[in-house]
Amino acid sequence: TFNLTRRITTAAWLDFAMLFRNGMLCKKAGSPADSSEYSIADNGSNTVVTFGAAPAAGETMTFRYITDTAA
């Protein structure tokens, strides 16, 4: 799991988060099955991204998202 630097506190905005692993867009899934699928949720203190399996050492992860809170 990864905690995002800024929270996404409006549930509908979670659909705007995109995750890229080694430059390839990963699939958002309710129950991720492997390292190319992820789920995202806000637990009240952090927005958390969870993979179905741990990415391999040395892989590049890039998150793109819009926050709904002021900086």
Coordinates of N, CA, C and O in Angstrom, one line a residue:
T1 N 0.8 -1.2 0.0 CA 0.0 0.0 0.0 C 0.9 1.2 0.0 O 2.0 1.2 0.5
F2 N 0.3 2.3 -0.5 CA 1.0 3.6 -0.6 C 0.0 4.7 -0.1 O -1.2 4.7 -0.5
N3 N 0.5 5.6 0.7 CA -0.3 6.7 1.1 C 0.0 7.9 0.2 O 1.2 8.2 0.0
L4 N -1.0 8.5 -0.4 CA -0.8 9.7 -1.2 C -0.4 10.9 -0.4 O -0.8 11.0 0.8
T5 N 0.4 11.8 -0.9 CA 0.8 13.0 -0.2 C -0.3 13.9 0.2 O -0.4 14.4 1.3
R6 N -1.3 14.0 -0.6 CA -2.6 14.7 -0.3 C -3.7 13.8 -0.4 O -3.8 12.9 -1.2
R7 N -4.7 14.0 0.5 CA -5.9 13.2 0.5 C -6.9 13.6 -0.6 O -6.9 14.7 -1.0
I8 N -7.6 12.6 -1.1 CA -8.8 12.8 -1.9 C -10.0 12.5 -1.1 O -10.3 11.4 -0.8
T9 N -10.6 13.6 -0.6 CA -11.7 13.4 0.4 C -13.1 13.2 -0.1 O -14.0 12.8 0.6
T10 N -13.3 13.5 -1.4 CA -14.6 13.3 -2.1 C -14.5 12.0 -2.8 O -13.7 11.9 -3.7
A11 N -15.4 11.1 -2.5 CA -15.3 9.7 -3.0 C -15.4 9.7 -4.6 O -14.7 9.0 -5.2
A12 N -16.2 10.6 -5.2 CA -16.3 10.6 -6.6 C -15.0 11.0 -7.3 O -14.7 10.6 -8.4
W13 N -14.1 11.7 -6.6 CA -12.9 12.2 -7.2 C -11.8 11.0 -7.2 O -10.8 11.1 -7.9
L14 N -12.1 9.9 -6.5 CA -11.1 8.8 -6.5 C -11.0 8.2 -7.9 O -10.0 7.7 -8.2
D15 N -12.1 8.4 -8.7 CA -12.0 7.9 -10.1 C -11.1 8.6 -11.0 O -10.7 8.2 -12.0
F16 N -10.6 9.8 -10.5 CA -9.7 10.6 -11.3 C -8.2 10.3 -11.0 O -7.3 10.8 -11.6
A17 N -8.0 9.4 -10.1 CA -6.6 9.0 -9.8 C -6.2 7.9 -10.8 O -6.9 7.0 -11.1
M18 N -5.0 8.1 -11.3 CA -4.4 7.2 -12.2 C -3.0 6.7 -11.7 O -2.3 7.5 -11.2
L19 N -2.7 5.5 -11.9 CA -1.5 4.9 -11.5 C -0.8 4.3 -12.7 O -1.4 3.5 -13.5
F20 N 0.5 4.6 -12.9 CA 1.3 4.1 -13.9 C 2.5 3.3 -13.3 O 3.1 3.8 -12.4
R21 N 2.7 2.1 -13.8 CA 3.8 1.2 -13.4 C 4.7 1.0 -14.6 O 4.3 0.5 -15.6
N22 N 5.9 1.5 -14.5 CA 6.9 1.5 -15.6 C 6.3 2.1 -16.9 O 6.5 1.6 -18.0
G23 N 5.5 3.2 -16.7 CA 4.9 3.9 -17.8 C 3.6 3.3 -18.4 O 3.0 3.9 -19.2
M24 N 3.2 2.2 -17.9 CA 1.9 1.6 -18.3 C 0.8 1.9 -17.3 O 1.0 1.7 -16.1
L25 N -0.3 2.3 -17.8 CA -1.5 2.6 -17.0 C -2.0 1.3 -16.3 O -2.2 0.3 -17.0
C26 N -2.1 1.3 -15.0 CA -2.7 0.2 -14.3 C -4.2 0.3 -14.2 O -4.8 1.3 -14.4
K27 N -4.8 -0.8 -13.9 CA -6.3 -0.9 -13.9 C -6.8 -0.8 -12.5 O -6.3 -1.4 -11.5
K28 N -7.7 0.1 -12.3 CA -8.4 0.3 -11.0 C -9.4 -0.9 -10.9 O -10.2 -1.1 -11.8
A29 N -9.3 -1.6 -9.7 CA -10.2 -2.7 -9.5 C -10.7 -2.8 -8.1 O -10.0 -2.3 -7.2
G30 N -11.9 -3.3 -7.9 CA -12.4 -3.4 -6.5 C -11.6 -4.4 -5.7 O -11.4 -4.2 -4.5
S31 N -11.1 -5.4 -6.3 CA -10.3 -6.4 -5.7 C -9.1 -6.7 -6.6 O -9.1 -7.6 -7.4
P32 N -8.0 -5.9 -6.4 CA -6.9 -6.0 -7.3 C -6.3 -7.4 -7.2 O -6.2 -8.0 -6.1
A33 N -5.8 -8.0 -8.4 CA -5.3 -9.4 -8.4 C -3.8 -9.5 -8.5 O -3.2 -10.5 -8.2
D34 N -3.2 -8.4 -9.0 CA -1.7 -8.5 -9.2 C -1.1 -7.1 -9.2 O -1.8 -6.1 -8.9
S35 N 0.2 -7.0 -9.6 CA 0.8 -5.7 -9.5 C 0.4 -4.7 -10.6 O 0.9 -3.6 -10.7
S36 N -0.5 -5.1 -11.5 CA -0.9 -4.2 -12.5 C -2.3 -3.7 -12.2 O -2.9 -2.9 -13.0
E37 N -2.9 -4.1 -11.1 CA -4.2 -3.6 -10.6 C -4.1 -3.0 -9.2 O -3.3 -3.4 -8.4
Y38 N -4.9 -2.0 -9.0 CA -4.9 -1.3 -7.7 C -6.3 -0.9 -7.3 O -7.2 -0.9 -8.1
S39 N -6.5 -0.7 -6.0 CA -7.7 -0.1 -5.5 C -7.3 1.2 -4.8 O -6.1 1.4 -4.4
I40 N -8.2 2.1 -4.6 CA -7.9 3.4 -3.9 C -9.1 3.7 -3.0 O -10.2 3.6 -3.4
A41 N -8.8 4.2 -1.8 CA -9.8 4.6 -0.9 C -9.2 5.6 0.1 O -8.0 5.7 0.3
D42 N -10.1 6.4 0.7 CA -9.7 7.3 1.8 C -10.2 6.7 3.1 O -11.3 6.4 3.3
N43 N -9.2 6.6 4.1 CA -9.6 5.9 5.4 C -9.9 6.9 6.5 O -10.0 6.6 7.6
G44 N -10.0 8.2 6.1 CA -10.3 9.2 7.1 C -9.1 10.0 7.5 O -9.3 11.1 8.0
S45 N -7.9 9.5 7.3 CA -6.7 10.3 7.6 C -5.7 10.2 6.4 O -4.9 11.1 6.3
N46 N -5.8 9.3 5.5 CA -5.0 9.2 4.3 C -5.8 8.6 3.2 O -6.7 7.8 3.4
T47 N -5.3 9.0 2.0 CA -5.8 8.3 0.8 C -4.8 7.2 0.5 O -3.6 7.5 0.3
V48 N -5.3 5.9 0.4 CA -4.4 4.8 0.3 C -4.6 4.1 -1.0 O -5.8 3.8 -1.4
V49 N -3.5 3.8 -1.7 CA -3.5 3.0 -2.9 C -3.0 1.6 -2.6 O -1.9 1.5 -2.0
T50 N -3.7 0.5 -2.9 CA -3.3 -0.8 -2.6 C -3.2 -1.6 -3.9 O -4.2 -1.7 -4.7
F51 N -2.1 -2.3 -4.1 CA -1.9 -3.2 -5.2 C -2.4 -4.6 -4.9 O -2.4 -5.0 -3.7
G52 N -2.7 -5.4 -5.9 CA -3.0 -6.8 -5.7 C -1.8 -7.7 -5.3 O -1.9 -8.7 -4.7
A53 N -0.6 -7.2 -5.7 CA 0.7 -7.9 -5.4 C 1.7 -6.8 -5.4 O 1.6 -5.7 -6.0
A54 N 2.8 -7.0 -4.6 CA 3.8 -6.0 -4.5 C 4.5 -5.8 -5.8 O 4.9 -6.7 -6.4
P55 N 4.8 -4.5 -6.2 CA 5.6 -4.3 -7.4 C 7.0 -4.8 -7.1 O 7.5 -4.8 -6.0
A56 N 7.7 -5.2 -8.2 CA 9.1 -5.6 -8.1 C 10.0 -4.5 -7.7 O 9.8 -3.3 -8.0
A57 N 11.1 -4.8 -7.1 CA 12.1 -3.8 -6.7 C 12.6 -3.2 -8.0 O 12.8 -3.9 -9.0
G58 N 12.8 -1.9 -8.0 CA 13.3 -1.1 -9.1 C 12.2 -0.7 -10.1 O 12.6 0.1 -11.1
E59 N 11.0 -1.1 -9.9 CA 9.9 -0.6 -10.8 C 9.6 0.9 -10.5 O 9.7 1.3 -9.4
T60 N 9.2 1.6 -11.5 CA 8.9 3.0 -11.4 C 7.4 3.2 -11.2 O 6.6 2.7 -12.1
M61 N 6.9 3.9 -10.2 CA 5.5 4.1 -10.0 C 5.2 5.6 -10.1 O 5.9 6.4 -9.5
T62 N 4.2 5.9 -10.9 CA 3.8 7.3 -11.0 C 2.3 7.5 -10.7 O 1.5 6.7 -11.3
F63 N 2.0 8.4 -9.8 CA 0.6 8.6 -9.5 C 0.2 10.0 -10.1 O 0.9 10.9 -10.0
R64 N -1.0 10.0 -10.7 CA -1.5 11.3 -11.2 C -2.9 11.4 -10.6 O -3.7 10.5 -10.7
Y65 N -3.2 12.5 -9.9 CA -4.5 12.7 -9.3 C -4.7 14.1 -9.0 O -3.8 15.0 -9.0
I66 N -6.0 14.4 -8.9 CA -6.5 15.8 -8.6 C -7.0 15.7 -7.2 O -7.8 14.8 -6.8
T67 N -6.6 16.7 -6.4 CA -7.2 16.7 -5.0 C -8.3 17.7 -5.0 O -8.4 18.6 -5.8
D68 N -9.2 17.5 -4.0 CA -10.3 18.4 -3.8 C -10.2 19.3 -2.6 O -11.2 19.8 -2.1
T69 N -9.0 19.4 -2.1 CA -8.7 20.2 -1.0 C -7.7 21.3 -1.3 O -6.9 21.2 -2.2
A70 N -7.8 22.5 -0.7 CA -6.9 23.6 -0.9 C -5.6 23.2 -0.3 O -5.5 22.6 0.7
A71 N -4.5 23.7 -0.9 CA -3.2 23.5 -0.4 C -2.9 24.3 0.8 O -3.5 25.3 1.1

